[in-house]
Coordinates of C-alpha atoms and ligand atoms in Angstrom, one line a residue:
M1 CA -3.8 -21.4 36.6
T2 CA -2.0 -17.7 35.4
Q3 CA -3.3 -15.3 37.0
F4 CA -4.6 -13.3 34.5
D5 CA -7.3 -13.1 32.9
Y6 CA -6.0 -13.4 29.6
D7 CA -3.0 -15.3 27.8
L8 CA -3.0 -12.9 25.7
F9 CA -5.3 -9.6 25.1
V10 CA -4.9 -8.0 21.2
I11 CA -5.7 -5.1 20.8
G12 CA -6.5 -3.6 17.2
G13 CA -8.9 -6.6 15.1
G14 CA -6.4 -5.5 11.6
S15 CA -4.7 -7.5 9.4
G16 CA -1.9 -7.7 11.7
G17 CA -4.1 -8.5 14.8
V18 CA -6.3 -10.7 13.8
R19 CA -3.1 -13.0 12.1
S20 CA -2.1 -13.0 16.0
A21 CA -4.8 -13.3 17.8
R22 CA -6.0 -16.7 16.1
L23 CA -3.1 -18.0 15.7
A24 CA -2.5 -17.7 19.3
A25 CA -6.4 -19.1 19.6
A26 CA -5.4 -22.4 17.6
M27 CA -3.0 -23.2 19.8
G28 CA -5.4 -23.1 22.8
K29 CA -4.3 -19.6 24.7
R30 CA -6.7 -18.0 25.7
V31 CA -7.3 -14.6 23.4
A32 CA -9.3 -11.6 23.2
I33 CA -9.2 -9.8 20.3
A34 CA -11.2 -5.9 21.1
E35 CA -11.5 -4.1 17.5
E36 CA -13.8 -0.3 17.9
Y37 CA -14.7 -0.3 14.3
R38 CA -15.0 -3.2 12.2
F39 CA -13.3 -6.3 12.0
G40 CA -10.5 -6.5 8.6
G41 CA -8.9 -2.8 9.7
T42 CA -7.4 -0.9 7.1
C43 CA -6.4 -3.3 4.5
V44 CA -10.4 -4.5 4.1
I45 CA -12.2 -1.9 5.2
R46 CA -10.6 0.6 4.0
G47 CA -7.5 0.6 2.3
C48 CA -6.6 -3.0 0.2
V49 CA -9.6 -4.3 -0.9
P50 CA -11.7 -1.8 -1.4
K51 CA -9.1 0.3 -3.5
K52 CA -8.0 -2.3 -5.8
L53 CA -12.4 -3.1 -6.2
F54 CA -12.5 0.6 -7.5
V55 CA -9.5 0.2 -9.6
Y56 CA -11.1 -2.7 -11.7
A57 CA -14.1 -0.6 -11.8
S58 CA -11.9 1.8 -13.5
Q59 CA -10.2 0.0 -16.0
F60 CA -13.8 -0.7 -17.8
H61 CA -13.9 2.1 -20.2
E62 CA -10.4 1.1 -21.7
H63 CA -11.8 -2.3 -22.4
F64 CA -14.7 -1.2 -23.7
E65 CA -12.3 1.3 -25.6
D66 CA -9.5 -1.4 -26.3
A67 CA -12.8 -3.7 -27.7
R68 CA -13.5 -2.2 -30.7
G69 CA -9.6 -2.9 -31.9
Y70 CA -11.0 -6.8 -30.9
G71 CA -14.0 -6.2 -33.4
W72 CA -16.2 -6.5 -30.8
T73 CA -18.9 -3.7 -31.0
V74 CA -19.7 -2.5 -27.7
G75 CA -23.0 -0.2 -27.5
D76 CA -24.0 2.3 -24.7
T77 CA -22.3 1.9 -21.6
S78 CA -23.1 3.7 -18.3
F79 CA -21.1 4.2 -15.0
S80 CA -23.4 4.1 -11.3
W81 CA -21.1 5.0 -8.6
K82 CA -23.7 4.5 -6.2
A83 CA -24.0 0.3 -7.4
L84 CA -20.0 0.4 -7.1
I85 CA -20.8 1.6 -3.3
E86 CA -23.4 -1.2 -2.2
A87 CA -21.3 -4.0 -5.0
K88 CA -18.1 -2.9 -2.7
D89 CA -20.3 -2.8 1.0
R90 CA -21.0 -6.2 0.0
E91 CA -18.3 -7.8 -0.8
I92 CA -16.0 -5.7 2.4
A93 CA -19.2 -7.2 4.4
R94 CA -18.8 -10.6 3.4
L95 CA -14.8 -10.4 4.1
E96 CA -15.6 -9.2 7.8
G97 CA -17.1 -11.3 8.2
L98 CA -14.8 -14.2 7.3
Y99 CA -12.5 -12.5 9.6
R100 CA -14.3 -12.7 12.7
K101 CA -15.2 -16.8 11.7
G102 CA -11.8 -17.9 11.6
L103 CA -11.7 -15.9 15.2
E104 CA -14.1 -17.9 16.7
N105 CA -13.5 -21.0 15.4
A106 CA -9.8 -20.6 16.6
G107 CA -11.1 -19.8 19.7
A108 CA -10.7 -16.1 20.4
E109 CA -13.2 -13.7 22.5
I110 CA -13.9 -10.9 20.2
L111 CA -14.3 -7.6 21.8
E112 CA -16.2 -4.6 19.9
T113 CA -15.0 -1.7 22.2
R114 CA -12.1 0.5 22.3
A115 CA -9.2 -1.0 24.4
E116 CA -6.6 1.0 26.2
L117 CA -4.2 0.1 27.9
V118 CA -4.2 1.2 32.1
G119 CA -1.0 -0.5 33.3
P120 CA 1.7 -3.4 31.5
H121 CA -1.7 -6.1 32.1
N122 CA -4.3 -4.3 32.4
I123 CA -6.9 -3.3 30.0
R124 CA -9.9 -1.4 30.3
L125 CA -12.9 -2.0 28.0
V126 CA -14.0 1.2 26.6
K127 CA -17.7 -0.3 26.0
S128 CA -18.2 -1.0 29.6
G129 CA -15.5 0.3 31.7
K130 CA -14.0 -3.5 32.7
V131 CA -10.5 -3.4 33.5
V132 CA -8.9 -6.9 32.7
T133 CA -5.5 -9.0 32.4
A134 CA -3.2 -10.4 30.4
E135 CA -0.3 -12.0 30.4
R136 CA 1.4 -10.8 26.7
I137 CA -0.6 -7.8 24.7
V138 CA -0.3 -6.9 21.3
I139 CA -0.7 -3.4 19.9
A140 CA -1.5 -3.8 16.4
V141 CA -3.8 -0.9 16.2
G142 CA -3.2 0.8 12.4
G143 CA -2.5 3.7 11.1
S144 CA -4.4 6.6 10.2
A145 CA -4.8 8.6 7.5
N146 CA -2.2 12.2 8.3
P147 CA -5.1 14.9 8.3
H148 CA -2.6 17.6 7.8
A149 CA -4.8 20.1 10.4
S150 CA -2.1 23.0 9.8
L151 CA -3.7 24.0 6.6
P152 CA -6.4 26.2 6.7
G153 CA -9.9 24.8 5.4
Y154 CA -8.4 21.2 5.5
E155 CA -11.4 19.7 7.5
L156 CA -13.3 20.4 4.0
C157 CA -11.2 18.3 2.7
I158 CA -11.5 14.0 2.3
T159 CA -9.0 12.0 2.8
S160 CA -8.8 7.8 1.0
N161 CA -11.6 7.7 4.3
D162 CA -14.4 9.5 2.7
A163 CA -13.7 7.8 -0.1
F164 CA -15.0 5.1 -0.5
H165 CA -18.5 6.2 0.7
L166 CA -18.8 9.9 -1.0
E167 CA -22.6 10.1 -1.6
E168 CA -21.7 11.3 -4.7
L169 CA -19.2 10.7 -7.4
P170 CA -17.6 13.7 -7.7
R171 CA -16.4 16.0 -11.2
S172 CA -14.1 16.7 -10.4
I173 CA -10.7 16.0 -7.4
V174 CA -7.1 17.9 -6.3
I175 CA -5.5 15.2 -4.6
A176 CA -2.8 16.4 -2.7
G177 CA 0.6 13.8 -2.0
G178 CA 2.4 11.6 -4.4
G179 CA 2.7 8.3 -2.7
Y180 CA 0.7 5.3 -3.2
I181 CA -2.7 6.3 -2.8
A182 CA -2.4 9.6 -4.2
V183 CA -1.4 8.0 -7.3
E184 CA -4.2 5.1 -6.7
F185 CA -6.3 7.4 -6.5
A186 CA -6.1 10.2 -9.1
N187 CA -6.4 6.9 -11.7
I188 CA -9.0 5.7 -10.2
F189 CA -10.9 9.2 -10.5
H190 CA -10.0 9.9 -13.2
G191 CA -11.0 6.0 -15.2
L192 CA -14.3 6.9 -13.9
G193 CA -14.9 10.1 -15.4
V194 CA -13.7 12.6 -12.8
D195 CA -11.6 15.7 -14.0
T196 CA -8.3 15.1 -11.6
T197 CA -5.7 17.1 -10.8
L198 CA -2.9 15.9 -8.5
I199 CA -0.4 18.0 -6.9
Y200 CA 2.9 16.6 -5.2
R201 CA 5.4 18.9 -3.5
G202 CA 8.7 17.0 -4.8
K203 CA 10.1 17.4 -8.3
E204 CA 8.9 13.7 -9.4
I205 CA 5.6 11.6 -7.9
L206 CA 6.1 8.2 -6.4
S207 CA 9.7 9.3 -4.2
R208 CA 10.9 6.3 -3.0
F209 CA 11.1 4.5 -6.4
D210 CA 13.0 3.9 -9.3
Q211 CA 13.0 6.9 -11.9
D212 CA 12.2 5.1 -14.8
M213 CA 8.9 4.1 -13.2
R214 CA 8.3 7.7 -11.8
H215 CA 8.7 9.2 -14.9
G216 CA 7.4 6.6 -17.4
L217 CA 3.8 6.2 -14.8
H218 CA 4.3 9.8 -14.6
E219 CA 3.6 10.5 -18.6
A220 CA 1.8 7.6 -19.0
M221 CA -0.5 9.3 -16.4
E222 CA -0.5 12.4 -18.1
A223 CA -1.4 10.6 -21.2
K224 CA -4.5 9.8 -20.1
G225 CA -5.5 12.9 -19.2
I226 CA -4.7 13.4 -15.5
R227 CA -3.3 16.5 -14.4
I228 CA 0.5 16.9 -12.2
L229 CA 1.4 19.3 -11.0
C230 CA 4.9 19.1 -9.2
E231 CA 7.1 21.4 -7.0
D232 CA 3.8 22.6 -5.6
I233 CA 1.4 22.5 -2.8
I234 CA -2.3 23.2 -1.6
T235 CA -1.5 26.4 1.2
K236 CA -5.7 26.8 1.8
V237 CA -8.8 25.3 0.9
S238 CA -11.7 27.4 1.0
R239 CA -16.1 27.2 0.4
T240 CA -16.9 29.0 -2.6
A241 CA -20.4 30.5 -2.7
A242 CA -21.6 28.4 -5.5
G243 CA -20.8 25.2 -3.2
G244 CA -17.6 24.2 -4.8
L245 CA -14.3 24.1 -3.4
L246 CA -11.0 26.5 -3.8
A247 CA -7.4 25.2 -3.5
E248 CA -5.1 28.0 -3.6
T249 CA -2.0 26.5 -4.4
K250 CA 1.9 28.1 -4.8
N251 CA 2.9 27.5 -7.8
N252 CA -0.5 27.1 -9.6
G253 CA -2.4 30.3 -8.2
H254 CA -6.2 28.8 -7.9
L255 CA -8.2 25.8 -8.4
S256 CA -11.5 25.0 -8.8
T257 CA -12.7 21.3 -7.6
D258 CA -15.8 20.0 -6.4
Q259 CA -13.2 18.2 -4.2
V260 CA -9.7 17.9 -2.3
M261 CA -8.8 14.7 -1.2
L262 CA -5.1 14.4 1.5
A263 CA -3.0 11.5 0.6
L264 CA -0.2 12.6 2.6
G265 CA 1.2 9.9 4.5
R266 CA -0.6 7.6 7.5
D267 CA 0.0 8.3 11.4
P268 CA 0.3 5.8 14.4
N269 CA -3.2 5.0 15.8
T270 CA -1.3 6.0 19.2
A271 CA -3.3 9.0 21.1
G272 CA -6.0 8.2 24.2
L273 CA -4.3 4.4 23.9
G274 CA -3.1 4.3 27.5
L275 CA 0.7 4.1 25.9
E276 CA 1.7 6.3 28.6
A277 CA 0.6 4.6 31.7
A278 CA 1.7 1.0 30.8
G279 CA 5.3 3.0 30.0
V280 CA 5.3 1.8 26.5
A281 CA 7.7 4.5 24.4
V282 CA 7.0 5.9 20.6
N283 CA 9.0 8.3 18.8
D284 CA 8.5 11.3 17.5
R285 CA 5.8 10.2 15.1
G286 CA 4.4 8.9 17.6
A287 CA 5.0 5.1 16.6
V288 CA 5.5 2.6 19.1
I289 CA 9.4 1.6 19.0
V290 CA 9.8 -2.2 18.9
D291 CA 13.1 -4.2 18.5
E292 CA 13.5 -7.1 16.0
Y293 CA 11.3 -9.1 17.4
S294 CA 8.2 -7.0 17.7
R295 CA 9.2 -6.4 21.3
T296 CA 8.2 -3.3 22.8
N297 CA 10.4 -1.8 25.7
V298 CA 8.1 -3.9 28.2
P299 CA 8.8 -6.5 28.1
N300 CA 5.6 -8.6 28.2
I301 CA 3.8 -5.8 25.9
Y302 CA 4.6 -6.4 21.7
A303 CA 4.1 -3.8 18.3
L304 CA 2.9 -4.8 15.3
G305 CA 2.1 -3.8 11.7
D306 CA 1.9 0.5 11.0
V307 CA 1.3 1.4 14.2
T308 CA 4.6 0.6 14.9
D309 CA 6.4 2.3 11.2
R310 CA 8.1 -0.3 10.2
V311 CA 7.1 -0.7 6.6
Q312 CA 3.0 0.1 6.3
L313 CA 1.2 -3.3 4.1
T314 CA -0.1 -5.8 5.1
P315 CA 1.3 -8.9 4.4
V316 CA 3.7 -7.1 6.4
A317 CA 2.1 -7.0 9.3
I318 CA 0.8 -10.4 9.0
H319 CA 4.3 -11.2 8.5
E320 CA 5.2 -9.7 11.9
A321 CA 2.1 -12.0 13.7
M322 CA 3.5 -15.1 12.5
C323 CA 6.7 -14.4 13.5
F324 CA 5.5 -12.5 17.1
I325 CA 3.7 -16.2 17.8
E326 CA 7.2 -18.5 16.5
T327 CA 8.7 -16.5 19.1
E328 CA 6.3 -16.0 22.0
Y329 CA 4.4 -19.5 21.7
K330 CA 6.5 -21.6 19.8
N331 CA 9.8 -20.9 21.9
N332 CA 11.7 -20.1 18.2
P333 CA 13.1 -16.6 17.9
T334 CA 12.8 -15.4 14.5
A335 CA 12.3 -11.7 13.6
P336 CA 10.7 -10.6 10.2
D337 CA 12.4 -10.1 7.8
H338 CA 12.0 -6.6 6.1
D339 CA 14.2 -7.0 3.3
L340 CA 13.6 -7.9 -0.4
I341 CA 9.7 -6.6 0.1
A342 CA 7.5 -6.9 -3.2
T343 CA 5.1 -4.0 -3.9
A344 CA 2.7 -2.9 -6.3
V345 CA 1.3 0.7 -6.9
F346 CA -1.9 0.0 -8.5
S347 CA -1.8 3.5 -10.6
Q348 CA -2.8 2.5 -14.3
P349 CA -0.6 1.6 -15.6
E350 CA 0.9 -0.9 -12.3
I351 CA 4.0 -0.9 -11.1
G352 CA 5.8 -3.9 -9.7
T353 CA 8.2 -3.8 -8.1
V354 CA 11.3 -5.5 -5.5
G355 CA 14.5 -4.1 -4.8
L356 CA 16.5 -1.9 -5.0
S357 CA 15.8 1.1 -6.8
E358 CA 18.7 2.3 -10.1
E359 CA 19.7 5.6 -8.3
D360 CA 20.9 3.4 -4.4
A361 CA 22.1 0.1 -6.3
A362 CA 24.6 2.5 -7.8
K363 CA 25.0 4.6 -4.5
R364 CA 25.4 0.8 -2.7
F365 CA 27.5 -1.3 -5.6
E366 CA 30.6 0.1 -7.4
E367 CA 29.2 -0.8 -10.8
I368 CA 26.1 -1.6 -11.7
E369 CA 24.3 -3.1 -15.0
V370 CA 21.2 -2.1 -15.7
Y371 CA 18.9 -4.1 -18.2
R372 CA 16.0 -1.9 -19.9
A373 CA 13.1 -2.8 -22.5
Q374 CA 10.3 -0.5 -23.4
F375 CA 7.9 -2.2 -25.2
R376 CA 4.1 -1.5 -26.7
P377 CA 2.2 -4.5 -25.1
M378 CA 0.9 -6.8 -28.2
K379 CA -2.7 -6.4 -26.3
A380 CA -2.0 -3.0 -27.5
T381 CA -1.4 -3.5 -31.5
L382 CA -5.1 -3.8 -31.9
S383 CA -6.6 -1.9 -29.9
G384 CA -4.3 0.6 -30.6
R385 CA -3.3 1.8 -27.3
Q386 CA -0.6 3.8 -27.2
E387 CA 0.3 3.0 -23.7
K388 CA 3.7 1.4 -23.4
M389 CA 5.7 -1.1 -20.3
I390 CA 8.7 -0.8 -19.1
M391 CA 10.3 -3.6 -17.6
K392 CA 14.5 -3.4 -15.3
L393 CA 16.7 -5.2 -13.7
I394 CA 19.7 -3.8 -12.2
V395 CA 22.5 -6.6 -11.0
N396 CA 24.9 -6.0 -8.9
A397 CA 28.4 -6.7 -11.3
A398 CA 31.0 -7.6 -9.1
D399 CA 28.5 -11.0 -8.4
R400 CA 25.8 -11.2 -11.2
K401 CA 23.0 -11.0 -8.2
V402 CA 20.3 -9.0 -9.3
V403 CA 19.3 -6.7 -6.8
G404 CA 16.7 -5.0 -8.4
A405 CA 14.0 -5.7 -11.0
H406 CA 11.3 -2.7 -11.5
I407 CA 7.6 -3.2 -14.4
L408 CA 5.8 -0.5 -15.6
G409 CA 2.2 -2.1 -17.1
H410 CA 0.1 -4.2 -16.9
D411 CA -0.3 -7.0 -14.3
A412 CA 3.1 -6.0 -12.6
G413 CA 2.2 -6.4 -9.4
E414 CA 1.3 -9.9 -10.2
M415 CA 5.0 -9.9 -12.0
A416 CA 6.7 -8.9 -8.8
Q417 CA 5.0 -11.3 -6.1
L418 CA 7.4 -14.0 -7.9
L419 CA 10.1 -11.7 -8.7
G420 CA 9.9 -11.6 -5.0
V421 CA 10.8 -14.9 -4.4
S422 CA 13.7 -15.0 -7.9
L423 CA 15.3 -11.6 -5.4
K424 CA 14.8 -13.6 -1.7
A425 CA 16.8 -17.2 -3.3
G426 CA 19.2 -14.9 -4.6
V427 CA 18.3 -15.3 -8.3
T428 CA 22.2 -14.2 -10.3
K429 CA 21.3 -12.5 -13.8
D430 CA 22.8 -16.0 -15.4
D431 CA 20.1 -17.6 -13.9
F432 CA 17.3 -15.3 -15.8
D433 CA 19.5 -16.1 -18.7
R434 CA 19.4 -19.1 -19.2
T435 CA 15.7 -19.7 -17.6
M436 CA 13.1 -20.3 -20.7
A437 CA 10.7 -18.0 -21.4
V438 CA 6.8 -18.0 -22.0
H439 CA 5.9 -17.0 -25.1
P440 CA 4.1 -15.0 -25.8
T441 CA 4.4 -12.8 -22.9
A442 CA 5.2 -9.8 -21.9
A443 CA 7.0 -10.9 -18.7
E444 CA 9.3 -12.9 -21.4
E445 CA 11.1 -9.8 -21.8
L446 CA 12.9 -10.3 -18.1
V447 CA 14.3 -13.8 -19.7
T448 CA 15.5 -11.8 -23.5
M449 CA 17.7 -9.2 -21.8
Y450 CA 20.8 -10.7 -22.7
S451 CA 23.0 -7.0 -23.1
P452 CA 23.2 -4.1 -20.4
T453 CA 21.3 -1.8 -21.9
Y454 CA 24.0 0.7 -19.7
R455 CA 26.3 0.2 -16.8
V456 CA 27.3 2.6 -13.9
R457 CA 30.3 2.6 -13.0
N458 CA 31.3 5.2 -9.2
G459 CA 27.8 6.5 -10.1
E460 CA 28.5 7.6 -13.5
R461 CA 26.8 6.4 -16.6
V462 CA 28.9 4.4 -18.3
Ligands
NDP1 P1 2.7 7.3 1.1 O1 4.5 7.3 2.2 O2 3.1 6.8 0.0 O3 3.4 9.0 0.6 C1 3.1 10.3 0.9 C2 2.7 12.1 0.1 O4 2.2 12.6 0.9 C3 4.0 11.4 -0.5 O5 4.1 12.0 -1.3 C4 5.3 12.8 0.6 O6 5.9 13.7 -0.2 C5 3.6 13.3 1.0 N1 3.5 14.1 1.4 C6 4.0 13.9 3.2 N2 3.9 15.0 4.0 C7 3.6 15.7 3.5 C8 3.1 17.5 3.2 N3 3.2 18.0 4.5 N4 2.8 18.6 2.5 C9 2.5 18.1 1.2 N5 3.0 16.5 0.8 C10 3.6 16.0 2.4 O7 2.0 7.7 1.9 P2 0.2 7.3 1.3 O8 -0.6 8.2 2.4 O9 0.2 7.0 0.2 O10 -0.2 5.7 2.0 C11 0.3 5.8 3.2 C12 0.8 3.8 3.5 O11 0.4 3.1 3.1 C13 2.1 4.3 2.5 O12 3.0 4.1 2.8 C14 2.3 2.6 2.0 O13 3.2 1.5 2.4 C15 0.5 2.0 2.1 N6 0.0 1.6 0.9 C16 0.3 0.6 0.3 C17 -0.2 0.2 -1.2 C18 -0.1 -0.7 -2.0 O14 0.9 -1.8 -1.0 N7 -0.3 -0.9 -3.0 C19 -1.4 1.2 -0.8 C20 -2.2 2.9 -0.7 C21 -1.4 2.6 0.9 P3 7.4 12.8 0.5 O15 7.6 11.8 -0.9 O16 8.0 14.0 -0.7 O17 7.9 12.6 1.4

């Protein structure tokens, strides 16, 4: 019998927390997991999952338009925001139930309360005030939308949290930011018929992606009718006498709109968590500092997922949780591998990507080969839609290894998942060349780009 109430106490019922609690409990450990809101965390409750459902909802008007080219006559259509929200809420409740069931079946104790650290082994359950002890503690409290409190009128704006529960679909929206959330929601709102403006401080949206993807998506979004204002910021938001909002910008005057959404990154949720009391160190962004095994500076306390601000992605948090279990409970020290993470932006068209952008690869390698195809996908022929797909492989000329793969177009995310396996396995361009195409697909372009479109040597395109 140990001196602690629990072998493992997990703070936070999101992707990383639930996975670590469930796996440890299934191994017979005495586990408790505390969550102050709903199980499932950002991904299930107010992130990836409801977002993707919204993406589907927003694509139907294009499906209806495309149908005509294929001989269909679609009758009158209409959209109900209320019906979408209700359906989405039912699905989220179902998924939350599954998360809880998984924990219960594994034997973890579910605590519906905020939990705060009061010492290296001590946790206060805020609802009851009770203090419990645990041999090991995992901090998996995630992050929350940056409220941008220095912006005058920020309290009039919404974040992605609110976007999932708006009483009514706005007629117009201005979205600030040029990252995943801003771009995805700009397409969602536009697809649902909302007059949409994106305002981004940099030269081009999606700053960490390959230039071709960034330009290609920018052009496609503008062609659909989304207004994109780059190199600009909102300086003030105020309420008008008529009840709408006025967003003042630095370079584009005043934008009159129903809603302003701020999508300016997410901050670690560490405020008031008692990290000082437990002696856990954080960085200047408030993120818990961890080593390669997700250990904090306090030997028995671990942190994983968005609260560590390494890579803010659900599968990464889950992977970190599984590595924690291997390391701490299976005597198999395993550091999460953050290299070559495939990712998708669920914009319209989608971006799917893994590895280095052309720009980063050109800085890292003396010579790279760039294979690039831009084409109209087959489905767009009869539908008459003008959208183009872009596919790009970046190859290190020295050893022929494919170091980056980037796709803009339908199902790019699905393709990125499989490309992720190939790149992880160290695939070379020759492997692509001797792979038979799957015909007719869009993905076959990936294995039929036989000659480099251009090379980049010492940073210069040749
Ligand atoms: P991102 O980091 O992707 O984007 C934040 C954006 O806000 C950037 O364009 C950034 O500009 C801009 N920005 C930050 N601070 C300011 C400021 N003070 N003034 C003006 N602009 C500012 O964050 P998101 O909020 O979009 O998403 C959070 C995280 O969630 C992402 O990093 C991603 O990992 C994850 N996510 C993943 C999704 C997916 O996998 N499909 C979907 C949604 C989110 P700049 O680029 O110039 O720094």
